[in-house]
PDB file of C-alpha atoms and ligand atoms in Angstrom:
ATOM      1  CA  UNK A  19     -54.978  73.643  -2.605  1.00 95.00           C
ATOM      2  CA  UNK A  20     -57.879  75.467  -0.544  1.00 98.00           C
ATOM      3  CA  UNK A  21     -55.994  75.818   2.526  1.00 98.00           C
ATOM      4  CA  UNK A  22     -52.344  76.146   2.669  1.00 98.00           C
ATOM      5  CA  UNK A  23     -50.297  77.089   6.151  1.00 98.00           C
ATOM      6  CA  UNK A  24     -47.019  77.227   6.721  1.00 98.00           C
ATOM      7  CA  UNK A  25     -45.429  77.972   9.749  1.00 98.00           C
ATOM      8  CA  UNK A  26     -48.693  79.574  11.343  1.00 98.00           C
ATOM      9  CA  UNK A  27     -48.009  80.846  15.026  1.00 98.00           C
ATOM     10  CA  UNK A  28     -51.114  82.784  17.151  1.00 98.00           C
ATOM     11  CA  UNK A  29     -49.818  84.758  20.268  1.00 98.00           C
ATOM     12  CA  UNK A  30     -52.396  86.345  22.402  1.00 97.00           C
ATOM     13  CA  UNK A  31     -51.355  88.969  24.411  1.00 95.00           C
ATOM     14  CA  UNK A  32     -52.442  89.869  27.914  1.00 91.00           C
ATOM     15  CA  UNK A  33     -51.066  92.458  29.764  1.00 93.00           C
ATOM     16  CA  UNK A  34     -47.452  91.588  30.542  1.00 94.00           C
ATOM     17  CA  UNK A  35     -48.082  87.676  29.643  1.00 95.00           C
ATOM     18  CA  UNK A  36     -47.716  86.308  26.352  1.00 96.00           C
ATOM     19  CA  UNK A  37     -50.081  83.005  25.090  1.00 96.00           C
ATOM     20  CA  UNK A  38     -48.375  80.895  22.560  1.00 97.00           C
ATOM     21  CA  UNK A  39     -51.363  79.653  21.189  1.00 98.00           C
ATOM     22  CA  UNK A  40     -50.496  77.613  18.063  1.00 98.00           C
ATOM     23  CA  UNK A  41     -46.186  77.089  17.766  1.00 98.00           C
ATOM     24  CA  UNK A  42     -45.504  76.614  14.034  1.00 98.00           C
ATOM     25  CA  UNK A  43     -48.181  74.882  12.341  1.00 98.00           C
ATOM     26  CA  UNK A  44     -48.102  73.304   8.397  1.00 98.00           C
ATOM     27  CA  UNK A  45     -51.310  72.166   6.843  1.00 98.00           C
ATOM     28  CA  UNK A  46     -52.815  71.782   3.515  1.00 98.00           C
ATOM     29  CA  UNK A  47     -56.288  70.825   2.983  1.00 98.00           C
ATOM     30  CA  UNK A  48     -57.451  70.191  -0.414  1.00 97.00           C
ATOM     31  CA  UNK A  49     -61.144  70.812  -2.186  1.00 97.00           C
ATOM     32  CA  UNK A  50     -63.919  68.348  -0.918  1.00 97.00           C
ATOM     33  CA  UNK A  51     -61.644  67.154   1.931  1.00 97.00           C
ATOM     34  CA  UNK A  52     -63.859  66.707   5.685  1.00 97.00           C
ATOM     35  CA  UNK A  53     -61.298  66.579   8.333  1.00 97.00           C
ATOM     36  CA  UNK A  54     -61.773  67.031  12.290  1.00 97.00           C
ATOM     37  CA  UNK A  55     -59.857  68.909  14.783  1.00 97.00           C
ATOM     38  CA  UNK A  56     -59.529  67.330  17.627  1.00 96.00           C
ATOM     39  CA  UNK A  57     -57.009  67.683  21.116  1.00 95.00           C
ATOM     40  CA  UNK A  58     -57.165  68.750  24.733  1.00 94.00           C
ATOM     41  CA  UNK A  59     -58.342  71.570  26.275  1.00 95.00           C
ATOM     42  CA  UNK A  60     -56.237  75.195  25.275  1.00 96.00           C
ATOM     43  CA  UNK A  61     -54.426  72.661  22.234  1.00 97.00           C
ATOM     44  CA  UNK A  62     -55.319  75.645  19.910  1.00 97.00           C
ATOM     45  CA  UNK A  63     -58.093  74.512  18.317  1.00 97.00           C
ATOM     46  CA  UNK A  64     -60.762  77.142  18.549  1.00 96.00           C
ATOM     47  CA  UNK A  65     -57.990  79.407  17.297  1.00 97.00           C
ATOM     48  CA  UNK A  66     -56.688  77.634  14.386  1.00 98.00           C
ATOM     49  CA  UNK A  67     -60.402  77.444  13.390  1.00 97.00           C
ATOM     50  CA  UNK A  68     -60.350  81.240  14.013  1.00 96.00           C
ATOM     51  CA  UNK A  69     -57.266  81.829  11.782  1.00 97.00           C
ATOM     52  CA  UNK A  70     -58.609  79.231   8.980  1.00 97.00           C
ATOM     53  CA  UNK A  71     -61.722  81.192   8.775  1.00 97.00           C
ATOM     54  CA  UNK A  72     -60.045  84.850   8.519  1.00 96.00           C
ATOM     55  CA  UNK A  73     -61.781  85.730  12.259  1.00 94.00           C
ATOM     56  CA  UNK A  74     -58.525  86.509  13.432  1.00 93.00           C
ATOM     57  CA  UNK A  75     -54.609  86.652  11.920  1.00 94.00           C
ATOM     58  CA  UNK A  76     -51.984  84.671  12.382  1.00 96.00           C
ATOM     59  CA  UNK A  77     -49.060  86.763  14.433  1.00 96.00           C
ATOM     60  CA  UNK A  78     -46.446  84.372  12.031  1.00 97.00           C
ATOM     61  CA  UNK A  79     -46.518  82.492   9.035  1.00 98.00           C
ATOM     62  CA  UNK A  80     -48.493  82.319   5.967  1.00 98.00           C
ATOM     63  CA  UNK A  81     -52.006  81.588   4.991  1.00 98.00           C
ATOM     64  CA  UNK A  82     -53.215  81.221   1.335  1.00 98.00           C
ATOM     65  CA  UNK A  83     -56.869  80.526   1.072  1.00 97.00           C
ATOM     66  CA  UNK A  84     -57.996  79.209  -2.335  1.00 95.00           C
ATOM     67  CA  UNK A  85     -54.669  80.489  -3.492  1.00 95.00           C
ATOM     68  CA  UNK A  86     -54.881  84.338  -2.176  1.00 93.00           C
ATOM     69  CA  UNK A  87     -52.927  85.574   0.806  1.00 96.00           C
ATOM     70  CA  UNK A  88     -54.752  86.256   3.425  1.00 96.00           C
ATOM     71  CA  UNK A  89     -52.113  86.242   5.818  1.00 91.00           C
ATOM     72  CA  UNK A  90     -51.721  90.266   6.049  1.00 85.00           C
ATOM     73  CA  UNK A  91     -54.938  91.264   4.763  1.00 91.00           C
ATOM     74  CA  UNK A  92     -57.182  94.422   6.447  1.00 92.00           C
ATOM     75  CA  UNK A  93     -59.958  93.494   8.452  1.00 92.00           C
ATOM     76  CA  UNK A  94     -61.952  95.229   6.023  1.00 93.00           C
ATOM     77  CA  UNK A  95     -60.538  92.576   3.181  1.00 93.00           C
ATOM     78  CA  UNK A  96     -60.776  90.164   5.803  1.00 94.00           C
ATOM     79  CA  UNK A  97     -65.060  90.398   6.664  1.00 93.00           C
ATOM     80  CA  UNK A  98     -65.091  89.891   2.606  1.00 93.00           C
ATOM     81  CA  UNK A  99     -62.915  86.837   2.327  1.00 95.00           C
ATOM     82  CA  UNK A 100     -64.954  85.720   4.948  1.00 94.00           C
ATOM     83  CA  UNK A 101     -68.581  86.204   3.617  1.00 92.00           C
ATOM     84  CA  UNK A 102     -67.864  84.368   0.203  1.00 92.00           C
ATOM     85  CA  UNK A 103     -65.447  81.652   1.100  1.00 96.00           C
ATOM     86  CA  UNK A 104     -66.584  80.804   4.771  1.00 97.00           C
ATOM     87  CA  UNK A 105     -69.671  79.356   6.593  1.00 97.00           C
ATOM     88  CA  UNK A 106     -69.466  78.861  10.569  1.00 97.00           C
ATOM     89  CA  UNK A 107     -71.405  77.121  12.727  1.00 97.00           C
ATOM     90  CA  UNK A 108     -70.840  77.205  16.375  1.00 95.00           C
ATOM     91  CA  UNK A 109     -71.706  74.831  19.169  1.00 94.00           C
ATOM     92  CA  UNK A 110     -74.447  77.893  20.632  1.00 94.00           C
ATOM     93  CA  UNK A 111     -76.121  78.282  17.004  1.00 95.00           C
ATOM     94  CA  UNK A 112     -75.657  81.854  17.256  1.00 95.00           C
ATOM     95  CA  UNK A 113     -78.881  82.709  16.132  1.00 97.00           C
ATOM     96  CA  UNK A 114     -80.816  86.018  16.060  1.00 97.00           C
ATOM     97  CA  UNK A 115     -83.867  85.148  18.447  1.00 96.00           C
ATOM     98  CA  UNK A 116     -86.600  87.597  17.057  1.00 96.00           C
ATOM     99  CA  UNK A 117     -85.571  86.471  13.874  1.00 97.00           C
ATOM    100  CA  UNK A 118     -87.442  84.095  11.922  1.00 98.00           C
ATOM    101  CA  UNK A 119     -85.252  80.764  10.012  1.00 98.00           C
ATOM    102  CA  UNK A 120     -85.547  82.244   6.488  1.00 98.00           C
ATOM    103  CA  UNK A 121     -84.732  85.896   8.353  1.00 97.00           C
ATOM    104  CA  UNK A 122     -81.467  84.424   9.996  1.00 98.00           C
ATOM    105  CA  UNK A 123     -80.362  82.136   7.080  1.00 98.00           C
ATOM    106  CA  UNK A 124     -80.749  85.819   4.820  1.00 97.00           C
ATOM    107  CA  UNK A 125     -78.497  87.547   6.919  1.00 95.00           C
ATOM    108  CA  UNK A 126     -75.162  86.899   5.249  1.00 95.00           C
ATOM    109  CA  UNK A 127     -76.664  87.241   1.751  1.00 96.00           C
ATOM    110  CA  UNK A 128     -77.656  91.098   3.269  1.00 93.00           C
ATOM    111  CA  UNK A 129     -73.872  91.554   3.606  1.00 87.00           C
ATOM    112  CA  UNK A 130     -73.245  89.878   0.354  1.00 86.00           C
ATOM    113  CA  UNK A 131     -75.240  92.832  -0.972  1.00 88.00           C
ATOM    114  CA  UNK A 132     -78.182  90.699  -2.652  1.00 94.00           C
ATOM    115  CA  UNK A 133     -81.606  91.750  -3.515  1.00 94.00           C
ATOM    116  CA  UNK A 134     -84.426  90.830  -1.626  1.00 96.00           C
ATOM    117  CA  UNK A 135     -86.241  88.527  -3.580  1.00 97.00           C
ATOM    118  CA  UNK A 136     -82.528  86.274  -4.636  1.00 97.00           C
ATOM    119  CA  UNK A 137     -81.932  86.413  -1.223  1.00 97.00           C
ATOM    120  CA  UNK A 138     -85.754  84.904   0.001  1.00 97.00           C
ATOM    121  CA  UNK A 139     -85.230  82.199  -2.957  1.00 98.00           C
ATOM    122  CA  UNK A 140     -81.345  81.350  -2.079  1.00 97.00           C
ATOM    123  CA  UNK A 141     -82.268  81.334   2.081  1.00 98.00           C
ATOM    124  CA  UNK A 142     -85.777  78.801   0.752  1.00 98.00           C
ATOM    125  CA  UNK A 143     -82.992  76.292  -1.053  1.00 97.00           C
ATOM    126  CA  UNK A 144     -80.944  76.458   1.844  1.00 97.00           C
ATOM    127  CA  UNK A 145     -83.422  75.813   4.362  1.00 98.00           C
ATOM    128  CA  UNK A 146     -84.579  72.871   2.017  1.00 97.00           C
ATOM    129  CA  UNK A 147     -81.239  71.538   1.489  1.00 95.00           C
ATOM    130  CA  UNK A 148     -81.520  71.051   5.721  1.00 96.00           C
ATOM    131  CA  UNK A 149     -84.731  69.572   5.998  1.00 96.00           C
ATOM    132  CA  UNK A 150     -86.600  72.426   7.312  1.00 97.00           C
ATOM    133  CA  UNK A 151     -88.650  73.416   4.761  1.00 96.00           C
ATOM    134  CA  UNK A 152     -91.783  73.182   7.023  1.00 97.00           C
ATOM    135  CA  UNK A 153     -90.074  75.928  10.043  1.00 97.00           C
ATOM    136  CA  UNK A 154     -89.176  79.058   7.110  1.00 97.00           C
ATOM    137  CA  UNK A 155     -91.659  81.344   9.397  1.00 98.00           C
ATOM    138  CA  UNK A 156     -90.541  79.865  12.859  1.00 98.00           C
ATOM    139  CA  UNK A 157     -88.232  81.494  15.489  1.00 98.00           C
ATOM    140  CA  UNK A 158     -85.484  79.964  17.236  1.00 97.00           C
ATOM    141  CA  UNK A 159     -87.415  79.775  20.640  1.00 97.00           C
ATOM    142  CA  UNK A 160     -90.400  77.779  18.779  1.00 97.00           C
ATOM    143  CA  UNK A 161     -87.868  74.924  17.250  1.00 97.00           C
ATOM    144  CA  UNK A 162     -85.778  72.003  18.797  1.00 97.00           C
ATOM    145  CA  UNK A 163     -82.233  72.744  19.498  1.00 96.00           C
ATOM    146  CA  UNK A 164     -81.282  70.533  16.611  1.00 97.00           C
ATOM    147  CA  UNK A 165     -83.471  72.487  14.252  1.00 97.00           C
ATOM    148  CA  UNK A 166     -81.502  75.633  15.197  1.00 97.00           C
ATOM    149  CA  UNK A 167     -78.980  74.146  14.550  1.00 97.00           C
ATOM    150  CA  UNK A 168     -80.015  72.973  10.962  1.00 97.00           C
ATOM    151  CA  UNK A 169     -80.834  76.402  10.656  1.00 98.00           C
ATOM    152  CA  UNK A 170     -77.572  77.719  11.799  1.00 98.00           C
ATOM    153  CA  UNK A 171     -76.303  74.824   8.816  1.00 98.00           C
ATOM    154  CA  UNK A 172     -78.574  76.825   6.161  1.00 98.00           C
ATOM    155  CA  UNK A 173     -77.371  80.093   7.500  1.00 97.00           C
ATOM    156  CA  UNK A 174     -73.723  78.503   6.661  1.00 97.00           C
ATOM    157  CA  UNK A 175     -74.131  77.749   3.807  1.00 97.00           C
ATOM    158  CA  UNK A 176     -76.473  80.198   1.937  1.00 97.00           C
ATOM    159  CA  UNK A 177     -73.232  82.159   0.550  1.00 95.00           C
ATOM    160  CA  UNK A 178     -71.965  78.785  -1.518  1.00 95.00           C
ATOM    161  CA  UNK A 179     -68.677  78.662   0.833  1.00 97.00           C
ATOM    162  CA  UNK A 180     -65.410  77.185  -0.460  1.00 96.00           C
ATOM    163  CA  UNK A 181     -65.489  76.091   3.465  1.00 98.00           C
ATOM    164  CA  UNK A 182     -67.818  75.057   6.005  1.00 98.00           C
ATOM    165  CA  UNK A 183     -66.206  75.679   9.739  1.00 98.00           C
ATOM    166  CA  UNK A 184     -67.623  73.758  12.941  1.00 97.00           C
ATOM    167  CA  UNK A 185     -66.903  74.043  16.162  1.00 96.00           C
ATOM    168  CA  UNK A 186     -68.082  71.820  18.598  1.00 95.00           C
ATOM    169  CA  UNK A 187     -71.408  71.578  16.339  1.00 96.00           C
ATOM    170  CA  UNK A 188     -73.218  68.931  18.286  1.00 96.00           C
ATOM    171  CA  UNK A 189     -71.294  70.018  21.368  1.00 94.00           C
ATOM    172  CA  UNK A 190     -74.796  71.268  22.979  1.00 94.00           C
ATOM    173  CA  UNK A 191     -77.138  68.140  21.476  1.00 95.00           C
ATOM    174  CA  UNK A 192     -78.047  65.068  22.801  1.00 95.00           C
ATOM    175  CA  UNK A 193     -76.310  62.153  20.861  1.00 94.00           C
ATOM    176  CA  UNK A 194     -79.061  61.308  18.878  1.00 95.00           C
ATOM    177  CA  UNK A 195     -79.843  65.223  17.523  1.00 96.00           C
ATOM    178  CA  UNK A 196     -75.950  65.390  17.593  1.00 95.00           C
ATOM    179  CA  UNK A 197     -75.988  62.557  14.686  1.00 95.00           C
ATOM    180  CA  UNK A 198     -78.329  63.636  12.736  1.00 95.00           C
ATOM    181  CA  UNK A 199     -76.264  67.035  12.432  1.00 96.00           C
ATOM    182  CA  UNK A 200     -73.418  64.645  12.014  1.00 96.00           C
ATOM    183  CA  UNK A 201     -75.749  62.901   9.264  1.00 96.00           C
ATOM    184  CA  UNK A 202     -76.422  66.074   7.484  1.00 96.00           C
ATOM    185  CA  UNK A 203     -72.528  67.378   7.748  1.00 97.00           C
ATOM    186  CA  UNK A 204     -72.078  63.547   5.513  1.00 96.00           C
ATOM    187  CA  UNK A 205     -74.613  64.457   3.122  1.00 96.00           C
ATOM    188  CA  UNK A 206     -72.886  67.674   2.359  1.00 96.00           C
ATOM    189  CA  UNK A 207     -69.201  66.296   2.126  1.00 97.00           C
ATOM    190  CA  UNK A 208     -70.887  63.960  -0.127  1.00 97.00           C
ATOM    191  CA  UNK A 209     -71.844  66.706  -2.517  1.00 96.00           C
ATOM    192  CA  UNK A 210     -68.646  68.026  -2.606  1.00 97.00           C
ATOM    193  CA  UNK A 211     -68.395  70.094   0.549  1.00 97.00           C
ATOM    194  CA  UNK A 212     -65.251  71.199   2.063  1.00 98.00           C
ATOM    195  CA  UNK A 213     -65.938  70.562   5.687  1.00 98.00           C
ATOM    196  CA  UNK A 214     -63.145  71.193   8.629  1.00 98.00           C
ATOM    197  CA  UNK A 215     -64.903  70.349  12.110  1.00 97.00           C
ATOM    198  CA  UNK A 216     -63.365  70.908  15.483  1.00 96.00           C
ATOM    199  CA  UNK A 217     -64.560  68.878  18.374  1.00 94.00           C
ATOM    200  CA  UNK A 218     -63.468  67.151  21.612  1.00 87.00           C
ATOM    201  CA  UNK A 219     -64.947  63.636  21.031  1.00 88.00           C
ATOM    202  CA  UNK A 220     -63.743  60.855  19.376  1.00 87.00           C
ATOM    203  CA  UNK A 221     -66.945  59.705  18.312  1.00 89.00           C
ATOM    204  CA  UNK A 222     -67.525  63.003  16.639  1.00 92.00           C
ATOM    205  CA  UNK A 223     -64.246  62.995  14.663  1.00 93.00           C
ATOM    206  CA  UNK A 224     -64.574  59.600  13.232  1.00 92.00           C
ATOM    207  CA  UNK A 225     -67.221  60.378  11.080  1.00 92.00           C
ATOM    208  CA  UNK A 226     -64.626  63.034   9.140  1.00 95.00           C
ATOM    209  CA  UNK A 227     -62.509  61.491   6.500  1.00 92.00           C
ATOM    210  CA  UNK A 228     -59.058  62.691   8.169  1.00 96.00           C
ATOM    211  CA  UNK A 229     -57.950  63.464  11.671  1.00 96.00           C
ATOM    212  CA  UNK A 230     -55.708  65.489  13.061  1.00 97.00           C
ATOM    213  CA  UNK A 231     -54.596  66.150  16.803  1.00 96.00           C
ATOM    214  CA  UNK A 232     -53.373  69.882  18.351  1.00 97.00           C
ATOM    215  CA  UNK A 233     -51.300  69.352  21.223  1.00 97.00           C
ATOM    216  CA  UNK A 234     -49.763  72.165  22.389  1.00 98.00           C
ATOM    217  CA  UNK A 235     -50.044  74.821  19.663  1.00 98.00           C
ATOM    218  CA  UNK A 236     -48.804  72.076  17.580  1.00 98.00           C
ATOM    219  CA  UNK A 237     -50.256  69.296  14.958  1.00 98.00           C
ATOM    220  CA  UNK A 238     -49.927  65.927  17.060  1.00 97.00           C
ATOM    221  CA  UNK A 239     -50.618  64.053  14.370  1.00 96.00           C
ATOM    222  CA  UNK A 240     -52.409  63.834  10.939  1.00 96.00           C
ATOM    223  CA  UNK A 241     -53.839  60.728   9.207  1.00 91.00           C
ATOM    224  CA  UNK A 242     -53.198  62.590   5.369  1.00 82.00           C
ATOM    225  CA  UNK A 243     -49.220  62.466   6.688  1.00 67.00           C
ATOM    226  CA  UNK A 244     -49.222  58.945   8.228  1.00 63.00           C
ATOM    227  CA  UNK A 245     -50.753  57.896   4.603  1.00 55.00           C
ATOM    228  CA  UNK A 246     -47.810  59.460   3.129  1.00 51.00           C
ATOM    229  CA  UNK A 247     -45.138  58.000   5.493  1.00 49.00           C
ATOM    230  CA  UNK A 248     -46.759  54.589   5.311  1.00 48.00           C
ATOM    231  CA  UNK A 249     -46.716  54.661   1.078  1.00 41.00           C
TER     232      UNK A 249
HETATM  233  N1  ATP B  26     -58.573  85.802  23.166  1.00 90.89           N
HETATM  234  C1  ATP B  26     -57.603  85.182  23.860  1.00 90.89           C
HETATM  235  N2  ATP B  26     -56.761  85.876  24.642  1.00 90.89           N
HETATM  236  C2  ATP B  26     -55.783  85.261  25.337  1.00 90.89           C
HETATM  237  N3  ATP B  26     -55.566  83.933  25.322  1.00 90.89           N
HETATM  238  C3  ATP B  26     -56.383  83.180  24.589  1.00 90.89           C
HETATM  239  C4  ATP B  26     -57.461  83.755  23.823  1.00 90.89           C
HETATM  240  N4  ATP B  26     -58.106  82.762  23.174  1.00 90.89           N
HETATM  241  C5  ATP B  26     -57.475  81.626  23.522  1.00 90.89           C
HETATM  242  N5  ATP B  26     -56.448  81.862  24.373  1.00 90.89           N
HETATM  243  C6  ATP B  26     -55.511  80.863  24.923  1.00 90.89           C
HETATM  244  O1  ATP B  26     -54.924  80.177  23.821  1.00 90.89           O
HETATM  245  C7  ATP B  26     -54.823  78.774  24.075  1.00 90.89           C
HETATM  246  C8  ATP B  26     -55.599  78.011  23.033  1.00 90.89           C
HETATM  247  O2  ATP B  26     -56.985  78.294  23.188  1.00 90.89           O
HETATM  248  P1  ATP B  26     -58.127  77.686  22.254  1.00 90.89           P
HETATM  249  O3  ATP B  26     -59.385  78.373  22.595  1.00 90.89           O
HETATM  250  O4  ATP B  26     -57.673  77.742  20.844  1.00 90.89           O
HETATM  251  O5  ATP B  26     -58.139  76.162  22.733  1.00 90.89           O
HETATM  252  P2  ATP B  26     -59.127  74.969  22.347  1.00 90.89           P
HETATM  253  O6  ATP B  26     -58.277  73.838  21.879  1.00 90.89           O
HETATM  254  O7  ATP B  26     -60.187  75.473  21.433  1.00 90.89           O
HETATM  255  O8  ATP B  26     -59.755  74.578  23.758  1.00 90.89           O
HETATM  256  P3  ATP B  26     -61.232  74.025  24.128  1.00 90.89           P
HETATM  257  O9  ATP B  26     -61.216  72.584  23.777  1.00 90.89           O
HETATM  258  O10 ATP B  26     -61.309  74.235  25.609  1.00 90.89           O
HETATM  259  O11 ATP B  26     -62.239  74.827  23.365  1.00 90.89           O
HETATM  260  C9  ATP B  26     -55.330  78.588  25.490  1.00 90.89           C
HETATM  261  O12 ATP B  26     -54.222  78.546  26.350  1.00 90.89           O
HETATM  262  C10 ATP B  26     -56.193  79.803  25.750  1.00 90.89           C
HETATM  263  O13 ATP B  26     -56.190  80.134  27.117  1.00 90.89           O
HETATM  264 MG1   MG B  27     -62.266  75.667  21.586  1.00 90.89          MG
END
């Protein structure tokens, strides 16, 4: 199993007031699996993704990540879990805007402590792998907002994740730019990728294999359990 929670709670505290965030959550998402994340507004979403990608910690519970426990880890263990098992891409691209694609894409292989000329060739595949082989020497500002958002893709997945986290990826695209991204997220699960994407719209979420709903700090419901139930 790649992901395995049990019993995952997320309090945020502020000041005097306490924010149950996610109430007791169980999930288990195995290699090559492309699920969505879906629910209203405050469900817990953004901070399950949070937890699943070893941003944050879980205040309860226990979170195994390709079989290690992440659960209590040091931030310092953390931000290395995190740069070889996780690629995030966020709904505002989070580029560097002086940067040039193959710059930004080489970033995380910088922290990954590779040598300049593995990093150029591993950031070139990765750009290629997005369709962008033509915009290596282009900065953000000089390319459509889906092609940041390709590049954002590359800059994802240029570490070989065991993961590749979304949030609202297409959130800030037209529909048409938004389904190409959608398009491209396909081709990867195709090849194998491990894909968990969070978004508000139901359009979005049916292109992922599985779906599950946060309501409350709590799973709503999940297709891989109804399939259980139902056989
Ligand atoms: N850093 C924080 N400090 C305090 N409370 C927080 C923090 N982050 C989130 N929350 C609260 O936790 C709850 C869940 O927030 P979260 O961002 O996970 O929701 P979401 O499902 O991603 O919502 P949206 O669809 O609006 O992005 C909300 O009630 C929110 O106000
Ligand atoms: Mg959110």
């Amino acid at each position: 199993m790649l992901i395995e929670m049990r019993g995952i709670e997320k309090v945020y505290k502020l000041g005097s007031e306490r924010v149950n965030a996610l109430r007791g959550i169980d999930l288990d998402v195995s290699e090559g699996e492309y699920v969505a994340l879906t629910g209203p507004s405050g469900s817990g979403k953004s901070t399950l993704m949070h937890l699943i990608g070893c941003l944050d910690s879980p205040t309860a519970g226990r979170y195994l990540l390709a079989g290690s426990d992440v659960s209590s880890m040091s931030d310092a263990a953390l931000a290395r879990v995190r740069n070889r098992q996780i690629g995030f891409v966020f709904q505002t691209f989070n580029l560097l805007p002086r940067a040039t694609a193959l710059h930004n894409v080489e970033i995380p292989l910088i922290y990954g402590g590779f040598g300049t000329r593995e990093r150029r060739r591993r950031a070139t595949a990765a750009l290629e792998r997005v369709g962008l082989a033509d915009r290596m020497k282009h900065q953000p500002n000089q390319m459509s907002g889906g092609q940041r958002q390709r590049v954002a893709v590359a800059r994802a997945l240029v570490t070989d994740p065991s993961i590749l986290l979304a949030d609202e990826p297409t959130g800030n695209l037209d529909t048409a730019t938004g389904n190409s991204i959608l398009e491209l997220f396909a081709q990867l699960h195709a090849s194998g990728q491990t894909i968990v994407l969070v978004t508000h719209e139901a359009d979005v979420a049916a292109h992922a294999r599985r779906h599950i709903v946060l309501r409350d700090g709590k799973i709503e419901s999940d297709d891989a359990n109804k399939k259980e139930s139902a056989g």
